[in-house]
Amino acid sequence: MSNGSTSDTPSNDSTSRKGALAALKGLLPFLRPYRRQFLFAGIALLVAASATLAIPAAFKQMIDHGFGAKGGASNAASVNATFLALFGVAAVLAVATAARYYTVSWLGERVTADIRSAVYRHVVEQSPEFFETTRTGEVLSRLTTDTTLIQAVVGTSISLALRNTLLFVGGLAMLFVTSAKLTSIILGLLVLVVVPIVLFGRRVRKLSRDSQDRIADASAIAGEILNAMPTVQAFTHEKIEARRFGSSVEGAFATAMRRIRARAVLTMLAIALVFGAIVFVLWLGAHAVLEGAMTGGDLGQFILYASIVSGAIGALSEVMGEAQRAAGATERLLELLAVRSDIRNPAHPTPLPHRTAGGAALNLANVQFSYPSRPETAALDHVSLDVKPGETVAVVGPSGAGKTTLFQLLLRFYDPQAGSIRLDGVDIRDLDLHVLRGAIGIVPQDTVIFSANALENIRYGRADATDEEVIAAAKLAAAHEFIERLPQGYQSYLGERGVRLSGGQRQRVAIARALLKNPPLLLLDEATSALDAESERLVQRALEAAMVGRTTLIIAHRLATVQRADRIIVMEDGRIVETGTHASLVALGGIYANLAALQFHNVQVEH
């Protein structure tokens, strides 16, 4: 997969060239479904901005007419009317602002939830190749920290940006109406001060992206260590790992402080330069009033509109800072969404033939495969194998011979570089992935137990199974007895990754899962490796019953578990080097005979 790693991200230089707005355009597909809510928020925004812009005009009326030369009741009536109008404007402003706040906050939460769901849905559909090159902690950082930044932009910053843009444009127009000369001077000065602000903003954006990357690194380290705490503690690496995480956190802090310092300088520049320009122009206006070129009301109105415009510019600079951070977060999420797995459903899947009682037929023809991370090493080399429906085939050989790789290809976690794999005569690349994997049950060597009760952990094999079917599968897998002894029986919470169970108990839960699925093809990857002698005897009996009527492939290092297989294939260096029954392979005197001699001799010595 050419882009299988999210670490192959674009450089910060190319990122900065695209601009924050260009990056945020990637959010449009998530915003489009809520056009009606955006329209409502826009109307509320327009009303609130209009109400705000009406306030300085009311003050002009009050200054020029309420405090004019007439005096007496006329002036008092004018002041009363002005303040009554101001209260009406404030009421409209309050309602419109509340409506805008509620709508945009809803949009922020809704869009963020949609993005999180889309990213997670996309990630869980990736092939194992993706997870070879991407750390889980980094994905979690993107799902949490990055989406929170986007929530701030959609739920707050976009609204603030539009509001202050309206206030800026409206205030500027009213400044021209009030005094075109003073406004022209302000604009000339603003052009001079905006250029350094924009240039400095690019540096802020680059630092924002760096800051998010460092946070993701820290999350990745934390996730990796927390998932391996028994190993960390067994090797007394607690202090070492704490220092490593602390170093990563300090790196994230240092990067964040560079971003914060840059943001602080940017804010200081914006406020100092903009307000300096406005104060200078207002000084000119004060002299115009003294010379009789403007009324006091005009100057008061001009000051208020200038305050609105300068406040809008200051707020926009703050919003741009948030947009810089969100742009980096958006790019990271879009990079994740852009990753495409090579393992995809065919455009027109071929259905599997109707299932027969004898299990599935399996055919491997000249299969060659190398892992993407080790392309120069052949994990499987010209492997050909025919398995008849209902046949039990054991796969043995030294570690690294290609046994587990064979199972991964059967499940289509990877595709071979050459050759074909057929299930019931259909190339598995032509099958819908859910149909293919639905036809295969697997008991892995490393059993995964989820943070749920025993009932739901076994029901993972078939989501629509009844409680009675789950219990029946547990009984077949010799798991019923120990589950019943748990504090709440089948309702007992098994702990994260099954920490409340022994290795053998976890294995039996996995076997119950596979039996509940009732597939035509059963893959047993060291299914009894973690069991004691008594449990192994019980499970072996259950597995033998489960193998009836289905095709079974067994990986086992303990040869005692494969002696009754219909056929044994021996693998070495990715090739099938021997095939036969236990007796015929022992008589052959090859690799299997040596393995058997070593194991059975050791058993005799132990006894």
XYZ file of C-alpha atoms in Angstrom:
607
model
C 0.000 0.000 0.000
C 1.730 3.045 -1.186
C 0.216 5.338 1.379
C -0.215 2.842 4.105
C 1.437 4.927 6.750
C 0.003 8.013 8.216
C 3.479 8.974 9.177
C 4.180 9.749 5.530
C 2.617 13.143 5.949
C 3.219 16.157 3.741
C 5.958 18.462 4.825
C 5.135 21.499 6.853
C 6.362 23.697 4.015
C 3.832 22.290 1.580
C 1.236 22.484 4.326
C 1.870 26.156 4.943
C 1.695 26.912 1.224
C -1.831 25.568 0.992
C -3.125 28.025 3.570
C -5.458 27.527 6.482
C -8.628 28.140 4.483
C -7.613 25.631 1.823
C -7.038 23.001 4.519
C -10.369 23.742 6.183
C -12.155 23.164 2.855
C -11.718 19.480 3.640
C -14.473 19.911 6.232
C -17.087 20.860 3.614
C -18.391 17.288 3.068
C -19.143 17.136 6.802
C -20.812 20.577 6.823
C -23.055 20.179 3.747
C -25.725 17.969 5.382
C -26.507 20.801 7.811
C -27.107 23.639 5.344
C -30.461 24.496 6.970
C -28.875 24.959 10.392
C -26.111 27.081 8.865
C -28.754 29.243 7.149
C -30.609 29.743 10.436
C -27.345 30.619 12.212
C -26.511 33.039 9.374
C -29.849 34.843 9.735
C -29.383 35.129 13.514
C -25.844 36.357 12.896
C -27.032 39.011 10.431
C -29.719 40.272 12.832
C -27.239 40.438 15.740
C -24.660 42.293 13.642
C -27.270 44.771 12.396
C -28.402 45.423 15.973
C -24.802 46.051 17.050
C -24.237 48.464 14.165
C -27.400 50.379 15.055
C -26.086 51.333 18.510
C -23.565 54.069 17.440
C -26.263 55.766 15.310
C -28.485 55.968 18.396
C -25.659 57.581 20.344
C -25.162 60.175 17.584
C -28.851 61.079 17.830
C -28.597 61.381 21.600
C -25.477 63.593 21.507
C -26.623 65.905 18.717
C -30.298 66.193 19.645
C -30.570 65.193 23.298
C -27.670 67.369 24.409
C -28.263 70.096 21.864
C -28.759 73.792 22.464
C -32.585 73.622 22.886
C -32.603 72.100 26.366
C -35.715 71.482 28.457
C -38.488 68.953 27.829
C -37.599 68.509 24.145
C -34.124 67.286 25.010
C -35.454 64.993 27.771
C -38.000 63.452 25.372
C -35.280 62.878 22.793
C -33.025 61.194 25.395
C -35.933 58.998 26.573
C -36.783 57.946 23.043
C -33.136 57.190 22.296
C -32.724 54.995 25.376
C -36.023 53.219 24.680
C -34.771 52.465 21.173
C -31.452 51.267 22.629
C -33.313 48.848 24.915
C -35.238 47.497 21.922
C -32.002 47.026 19.990
C -30.472 45.251 23.022
C -33.463 42.875 23.239
C -33.156 41.994 19.540
C -29.382 41.549 19.991
C -29.901 39.239 22.990
C -32.382 36.939 21.216
C -30.356 36.796 17.989
C -27.087 36.110 19.875
C -28.680 33.305 21.916
C -30.104 31.722 18.747
C -26.736 31.987 17.007
C -24.874 30.511 19.982
C -27.231 27.547 20.321
C -27.197 26.745 16.608
C -23.460 26.964 16.056
C -22.733 25.018 19.265
C -25.062 22.261 18.032
C -23.302 22.312 14.675
C -19.889 22.039 16.353
C -20.923 19.006 18.398
C -22.754 17.349 15.484
C -19.989 17.810 12.897
C -17.308 16.675 15.362
C -19.288 13.516 16.150
C -19.672 12.843 12.408
C -15.929 13.290 11.807
C -15.001 10.998 14.711
C -17.389 8.324 13.449
C -16.135 8.646 9.865
C -12.467 8.407 10.870
C -13.050 5.468 13.217
C -15.201 3.656 10.638
C -12.457 4.186 8.068
C -9.657 3.036 10.383
C -11.370 -0.225 11.406
C -11.717 -1.142 7.734
C -7.974 -0.924 7.126
C -5.905 -4.053 6.570
C -3.258 -5.194 9.110
C -0.660 -3.531 6.864
C -1.975 -0.141 8.009
C -1.441 -1.070 11.665
C 2.091 -2.280 10.924
C 3.084 1.304 10.173
C 0.649 3.389 12.263
C 0.708 3.598 16.045
C -2.623 3.177 17.814
C -1.889 6.132 20.106
C -1.464 8.407 17.103
C -4.855 7.383 15.739
C -6.431 8.001 19.172
C -4.820 11.451 19.303
C -6.359 12.320 15.968
C -9.754 11.041 17.099
C -9.689 13.114 20.298
C -7.354 16.115 20.314
C -7.636 16.963 16.626
C -11.416 16.624 16.493
C -11.718 18.813 19.615
C -9.846 21.581 17.783
C -12.187 21.213 14.818
C -15.155 21.369 17.188
C -13.880 24.723 18.489
C -13.651 26.050 14.937
C -17.026 24.801 13.701
C -18.841 25.497 16.963
C -17.277 28.866 17.767
C -14.614 30.225 15.453
C -16.587 30.130 12.184
C -19.452 31.968 13.864
C -17.094 34.526 15.389
C -15.315 34.979 12.082
C -18.573 35.637 10.211
C -19.893 37.901 12.955
C -16.745 39.992 13.060
C -16.493 40.069 9.279
C -20.034 41.497 9.152
C -19.191 43.985 11.877
C -15.991 44.931 10.069
C -17.710 45.458 6.704
C -20.768 47.174 8.198
C -18.697 49.319 10.550
C -16.383 50.318 7.709
C -19.337 51.336 5.551
C -20.738 53.448 8.370
C -17.320 55.023 8.926
C -17.358 56.153 5.291
C -20.858 57.552 5.779
C -19.718 59.418 8.896
C -16.393 60.742 7.523
C -14.916 59.533 4.239
C -11.689 61.472 4.819
C -10.865 59.957 8.208
C -11.876 56.474 7.030
C -9.562 56.679 4.020
C -6.656 57.521 6.328
C -7.552 54.557 8.591
C -7.633 52.152 5.615
C -4.254 53.314 4.374
C -2.734 52.700 7.788
C -4.456 49.306 8.164
C -2.943 48.044 4.915
C 0.492 48.793 6.343
C -0.184 46.942 9.625
C -1.985 43.883 8.199
C 0.951 42.693 6.056
C 3.274 41.821 8.996
C 0.337 40.189 10.817
C -0.378 37.857 7.856
C 3.293 36.962 7.404
C 3.687 36.144 11.088
C 0.469 34.077 11.002
C 2.137 31.562 8.654
C 4.732 30.762 11.302
C 1.963 30.238 13.854
C 0.312 27.698 11.570
C 3.508 25.697 11.089
C 4.055 25.598 14.855
C 0.419 24.525 15.365
C 0.942 21.497 13.143
C 4.190 20.633 14.958
C 2.409 20.906 18.312
C -0.299 18.439 17.263
C 2.320 15.981 15.991
C 4.175 16.064 19.315
C 0.938 15.437 21.241
C 0.247 12.445 18.982
C 3.750 11.097 19.692
C 3.137 11.294 23.445
C -0.257 9.569 23.082
C 1.324 6.796 21.019
C 3.967 6.129 23.701
C 1.354 6.138 26.477
C -0.918 3.729 24.583
C 1.924 1.335 23.829
C 3.168 1.204 27.432
C -0.260 0.967 29.082
C -1.059 -2.021 26.857
C 2.126 -3.758 27.986
C 2.207 -3.012 31.715
C 2.875 -6.600 32.870
C 5.963 -6.737 30.635
C 7.114 -3.268 31.730
C 6.791 -4.190 35.402
C 8.313 -7.654 34.958
C 11.464 -6.023 33.568
C 11.290 -3.182 36.163
C 11.163 -0.534 33.434
C 8.586 1.684 35.180
C 11.022 4.561 35.782
C 12.587 4.223 32.332
C 9.186 4.341 30.613
C 8.042 7.186 32.847
C 11.164 9.150 31.832
C 10.568 8.320 28.154
C 6.970 9.518 28.344
C 8.028 12.565 30.381
C 10.600 13.435 27.729
C 7.935 13.170 25.033
C 5.536 15.331 27.059
C 8.263 17.927 27.606
C 8.910 17.937 23.855
C 5.198 18.554 23.248
C 5.232 21.297 25.906
C 8.257 23.001 24.339
C 6.621 22.950 20.903
C 3.349 24.237 22.387
C 5.187 27.080 24.106
C 6.805 28.111 20.817
C 3.299 28.194 19.319
C 1.901 30.127 22.282
C 4.754 32.675 22.171
C 4.179 33.166 18.457
C 0.419 33.558 19.054
C 1.096 36.079 21.835
C 3.393 38.128 19.587
C 0.828 37.943 16.791
C -1.935 39.196 19.114
C 0.308 41.959 20.463
C 1.199 43.086 16.941
C -2.422 43.082 15.840
C -3.713 45.063 18.823
C -0.828 47.563 19.025
C -0.684 48.343 15.304
C -4.449 48.472 14.713
C -5.291 50.514 17.783
C -2.315 52.796 17.181
C -3.661 53.580 13.710
C -7.167 54.219 15.083
C -5.980 56.476 17.934
C -4.042 58.572 15.415
C -7.115 59.004 13.209
C -9.345 59.844 16.197
C -6.858 62.557 17.164
C -7.399 64.024 13.705
C -11.167 63.769 14.248
C -11.018 65.614 17.574
C -9.269 68.516 15.851
C -11.967 68.467 13.138
C -14.671 68.947 15.812
C -12.714 71.816 17.370
C -12.503 73.437 13.917
C -16.282 72.928 13.324
C -15.807 70.484 10.424
C -17.667 67.702 12.362
C -20.359 67.650 15.059
C -19.784 66.037 18.438
C -22.357 63.379 17.518
C -20.453 62.567 14.305
C -17.223 62.121 16.237
C -18.951 60.007 18.900
C -20.489 57.829 16.179
C -17.140 57.606 14.392
C -15.384 56.546 17.617
C -17.951 53.806 18.290
C -17.784 52.492 14.727
C -13.990 52.626 14.843
C -14.129 50.630 18.092
C -16.404 48.068 16.437
C -14.106 47.797 13.417
C -10.935 47.534 15.516
C -12.593 45.030 17.848
C -13.639 42.985 14.819
C -10.077 43.012 13.469
C -8.691 41.926 16.857
C -11.256 39.131 17.101
C -10.514 38.032 13.538
C -6.812 37.785 14.366
C -7.711 35.534 17.332
C -9.987 33.453 15.116
C -7.221 33.123 12.531
C -4.962 31.754 15.246
C -7.592 29.114 16.070
C -8.069 28.451 12.360
C -4.323 27.857 12.002
C -4.474 25.144 14.677
C -7.659 23.624 13.262
C -6.168 23.613 9.764
C -3.308 21.439 10.993
C -5.760 19.151 12.799
C -7.977 18.935 9.705
C -5.039 17.987 7.511
C -4.048 15.215 9.903
C -7.574 13.795 9.945
C -7.957 14.075 6.183
C -4.630 12.267 5.738
C -6.073 9.443 7.822
C -9.269 9.415 5.753
C -7.227 9.448 2.541
C -5.446 6.191 3.384
C -6.791 3.408 1.193
C -6.395 -0.271 1.964
C -5.259 -2.617 -0.780
C -7.638 -5.200 0.676
C -10.979 -4.075 -0.733
C -14.272 -5.618 -1.655
C -14.588 -6.429 -5.371
C -16.932 -4.187 -7.371
C -19.117 -7.195 -8.220
C -18.626 -9.922 -5.581
C -19.107 -13.574 -6.531
C -21.437 -15.483 -4.182
C -20.213 -18.623 -2.470
C -21.850 -21.863 -3.632
C -24.564 -23.224 -1.364
C -22.966 -24.681 1.750
C -22.872 -28.455 2.012
C -22.751 -30.482 5.200
C -19.177 -31.586 4.526
C -17.479 -28.225 5.047
C -15.579 -26.031 2.604
C -13.116 -27.001 -0.112
C -9.850 -25.077 -0.077
C -7.262 -24.725 -2.809
C -3.947 -22.829 -2.794
C -2.141 -22.689 -6.124
C 1.509 -21.572 -6.258
C 1.025 -18.873 -3.592
C 3.912 -16.459 -3.063
C 3.832 -13.750 -0.406
C 6.158 -11.290 1.336
C 5.078 -8.895 4.073
C 5.104 -5.229 2.932
C 7.487 -4.370 5.758
C 9.883 -7.173 4.658
C 9.537 -7.333 0.845
C 12.890 -9.062 0.364
C 11.914 -12.056 2.550
C 9.437 -14.637 1.232
C 6.973 -15.580 3.999
C 5.335 -18.109 1.641
C 7.209 -19.490 -1.352
C 5.295 -21.378 -4.094
C 2.825 -22.966 -1.686
C 0.217 -25.276 -3.244
C -2.354 -27.169 -1.192
C -5.689 -28.916 -1.794
C -7.988 -29.529 1.160
C -11.152 -31.566 0.635
C -14.466 -30.657 2.310
C -14.550 -32.058 5.823
C -10.829 -32.844 5.904
C -8.679 -32.009 8.941
C -5.204 -30.814 8.001
C -2.509 -30.056 10.561
C 0.220 -27.530 9.757
C 3.470 -27.955 11.677
C 6.980 -26.619 11.440
C 9.482 -24.420 13.247
C 8.706 -20.808 14.205
C 8.815 -18.478 11.191
C 7.974 -21.291 8.750
C 4.884 -19.438 7.452
C 2.083 -21.205 9.339
C 0.350 -18.120 10.763
C 0.964 -16.244 7.493
C -1.035 -18.960 5.738
C -3.998 -18.260 8.030
C -3.705 -14.506 7.475
C -3.898 -14.993 3.722
C -6.918 -17.290 4.066
C -8.693 -14.514 6.018
C -7.526 -12.049 3.340
C -5.752 -9.776 5.775
C -3.184 -9.629 2.979
C -3.221 -10.640 -0.702
C -0.461 -12.842 -2.131
C 1.857 -11.288 -4.700
C 1.391 -14.350 -6.918
C -0.816 -17.422 -7.045
C -4.433 -17.852 -5.986
C -6.499 -19.053 -3.020
C -9.936 -20.564 -3.690
C -12.731 -21.330 -1.263
C -15.309 -23.740 -2.708
C -13.890 -23.014 -6.147
C -14.175 -19.205 -5.874
C -11.058 -17.001 -5.739
C -11.254 -15.286 -2.351
C -10.402 -11.946 -4.021
C -13.757 -12.225 -5.812
C -15.676 -12.692 -2.552
C -17.197 -9.989 -0.376
C -14.885 -9.679 2.643
C -17.748 -10.215 5.096
C -18.897 -13.322 3.220
C -15.348 -14.735 3.182
C -14.632 -14.051 6.848
C -18.133 -15.129 7.815
C -17.320 -18.564 6.383
C -14.176 -18.894 8.513
C -13.916 -19.396 12.263
C -10.568 -18.849 13.965
C -9.148 -19.556 17.394
C -5.975 -17.401 17.485
C -2.875 -18.048 19.493
C -3.203 -14.680 21.267
C -6.795 -14.532 22.448
C -8.464 -11.117 22.541
C -10.980 -10.553 25.340
C -13.045 -7.365 25.177
C -14.125 -5.099 28.050
C -17.532 -6.753 28.375
C -19.178 -9.625 30.225
C -18.616 -13.301 29.422
C -21.899 -13.566 27.518
C -21.049 -10.711 25.143
C -17.461 -11.884 24.694
C -18.642 -15.258 23.392
C -21.483 -13.651 21.410
C -18.769 -11.819 19.451
C -18.685 -14.985 17.341
C -22.248 -14.352 16.111
C -23.925 -11.102 17.112
C -27.499 -12.420 16.714
C -26.999 -15.565 18.831
C -29.389 -16.158 21.714
C -28.218 -16.588 25.310
C -29.003 -20.288 25.066
C -26.818 -20.681 21.966
C -23.972 -18.826 23.689
C -24.181 -21.092 26.728
C -24.309 -24.195 24.490
C -21.105 -23.059 22.722
C -19.448 -22.408 26.101
C -20.326 -25.938 27.222
C -18.812 -27.401 24.042
C -15.611 -25.403 24.661
C -15.398 -26.530 28.316
C -15.860 -22.898 29.379
C -19.284 -23.171 31.013
C -18.050 -24.481 34.353
C -15.505 -21.733 35.087
C -17.853 -19.011 33.810
C -20.573 -20.231 36.159
C -18.131 -19.929 39.056
C -17.504 -16.222 38.304
C -19.220 -13.768 40.735
C -22.048 -12.896 38.312
C -21.739 -15.945 36.068
C -22.192 -15.044 32.397
C -22.846 -11.420 33.359
C -19.385 -11.110 34.934
C -17.182 -8.375 33.513
C -13.948 -10.025 32.323
C -11.685 -6.979 32.652
C -9.772 -5.131 29.951
C -8.004 -7.700 27.725
C -9.386 -10.455 29.976
C -7.117 -9.710 32.958
C -9.513 -11.565 35.274
C -9.071 -14.846 33.393
C -6.186 -17.275 33.157
C -4.565 -17.992 29.795
C -6.434 -21.271 29.492
C -9.773 -19.661 30.328
C -9.236 -16.956 27.705
C -8.435 -19.668 25.166
C -11.668 -21.511 25.927
C -13.692 -18.304 25.502
C -12.082 -17.916 22.054
C -12.951 -21.521 21.187
C -16.564 -20.969 22.300
C -16.645 -17.894 20.034
C -15.541 -19.930 17.005
C -17.988 -22.752 17.781
C -20.855 -20.264 18.094
C -20.032 -18.917 14.634
C -20.437 -22.457 13.197
C -18.348 -21.826 10.036
C -17.622 -24.334 7.227
C -13.870 -23.666 7.625
C -12.250 -23.709 11.061
C -8.719 -22.386 11.713
C -7.056 -23.390 14.976
C -3.843 -21.475 15.643
C -2.292 -23.158 18.697
C -5.838 -23.477 20.078
C -4.805 -25.584 23.071
C -1.375 -24.046 23.716
C -2.383 -22.276 26.938
C -4.339 -25.139 28.512
C -3.344 -27.449 31.338
C -3.550 -31.198 30.783
C -7.116 -31.560 32.107
C -8.468 -28.557 30.190
C -6.654 -29.683 27.061
C -8.345 -33.053 27.282
C -11.774 -31.423 27.646
C -11.196 -28.896 24.853
C -9.651 -31.481 22.548
C -12.808 -33.560 22.919
C -14.935 -30.463 22.183
C -12.817 -29.536 19.149
C -13.071 -33.054 17.747
C -16.843 -32.791 17.986
C -16.726 -29.329 16.402
C -14.596 -30.563 13.486
C -17.337 -32.957 12.371
C -19.002 -31.640 9.221
C -16.478 -28.888 8.547
C -13.000 -28.408 7.122
C -10.335 -27.746 9.746
C -6.776 -26.432 9.582
C -4.734 -26.789 12.766
C -1.464 -25.078 13.606
C 0.271 -26.773 16.506
C 3.761 -27.034 17.932
C 2.615 -29.782 20.302
C 2.446 -32.758 17.976
C 0.250 -34.754 20.347
C -2.660 -32.526 19.259
C -2.270 -33.270 15.517
C -1.679 -37.004 15.425
C -5.310 -37.742 14.588
C -5.411 -35.265 11.661
C -6.308 -36.707 8.254
C -3.155 -35.164 6.885
C -0.135 -33.296 8.218
C 1.829 -30.768 6.179
C 5.266 -29.680 7.345
C 6.452 -26.165 6.523
C 9.952 -24.708 6.563
C 11.110 -21.297 5.267
C 7.722 -20.619 3.693
C 7.556 -23.902 1.775
C 5.666 -27.153 2.229
C 8.479 -29.701 2.568
C 6.625 -32.813 3.791
C 3.069 -34.152 3.601
C 1.483 -37.275 5.070
C 0.021 -38.889 8.175
C 1.789 -39.001 11.525
C 2.928 -42.564 10.947
C 4.126 -42.010 7.378
C 6.026 -38.826 8.299
C 7.747 -40.512 11.258
C 8.729 -43.349 8.941
C 10.058 -40.805 6.412
C 12.710 -39.716 8.909
C 12.638 -36.030 7.930
C 11.856 -32.771 9.738
C 8.609 -34.062 11.274
C 10.305 -37.221 12.527
C 12.975 -35.096 14.237
C 10.330 -32.839 15.835
C 8.382 -35.883 16.996
C 11.471 -37.561 18.418
C 12.403 -34.432 20.383
C 8.916 -33.871 21.790
C 8.004 -37.443 22.670
C 11.465 -38.085 24.147
C 11.008 -35.013 26.373
C 7.603 -36.267 27.453
C 9.129 -39.616 28.451
C 11.905 -37.881 30.393
C 9.363 -35.719 32.264
C 7.411 -38.792 33.245
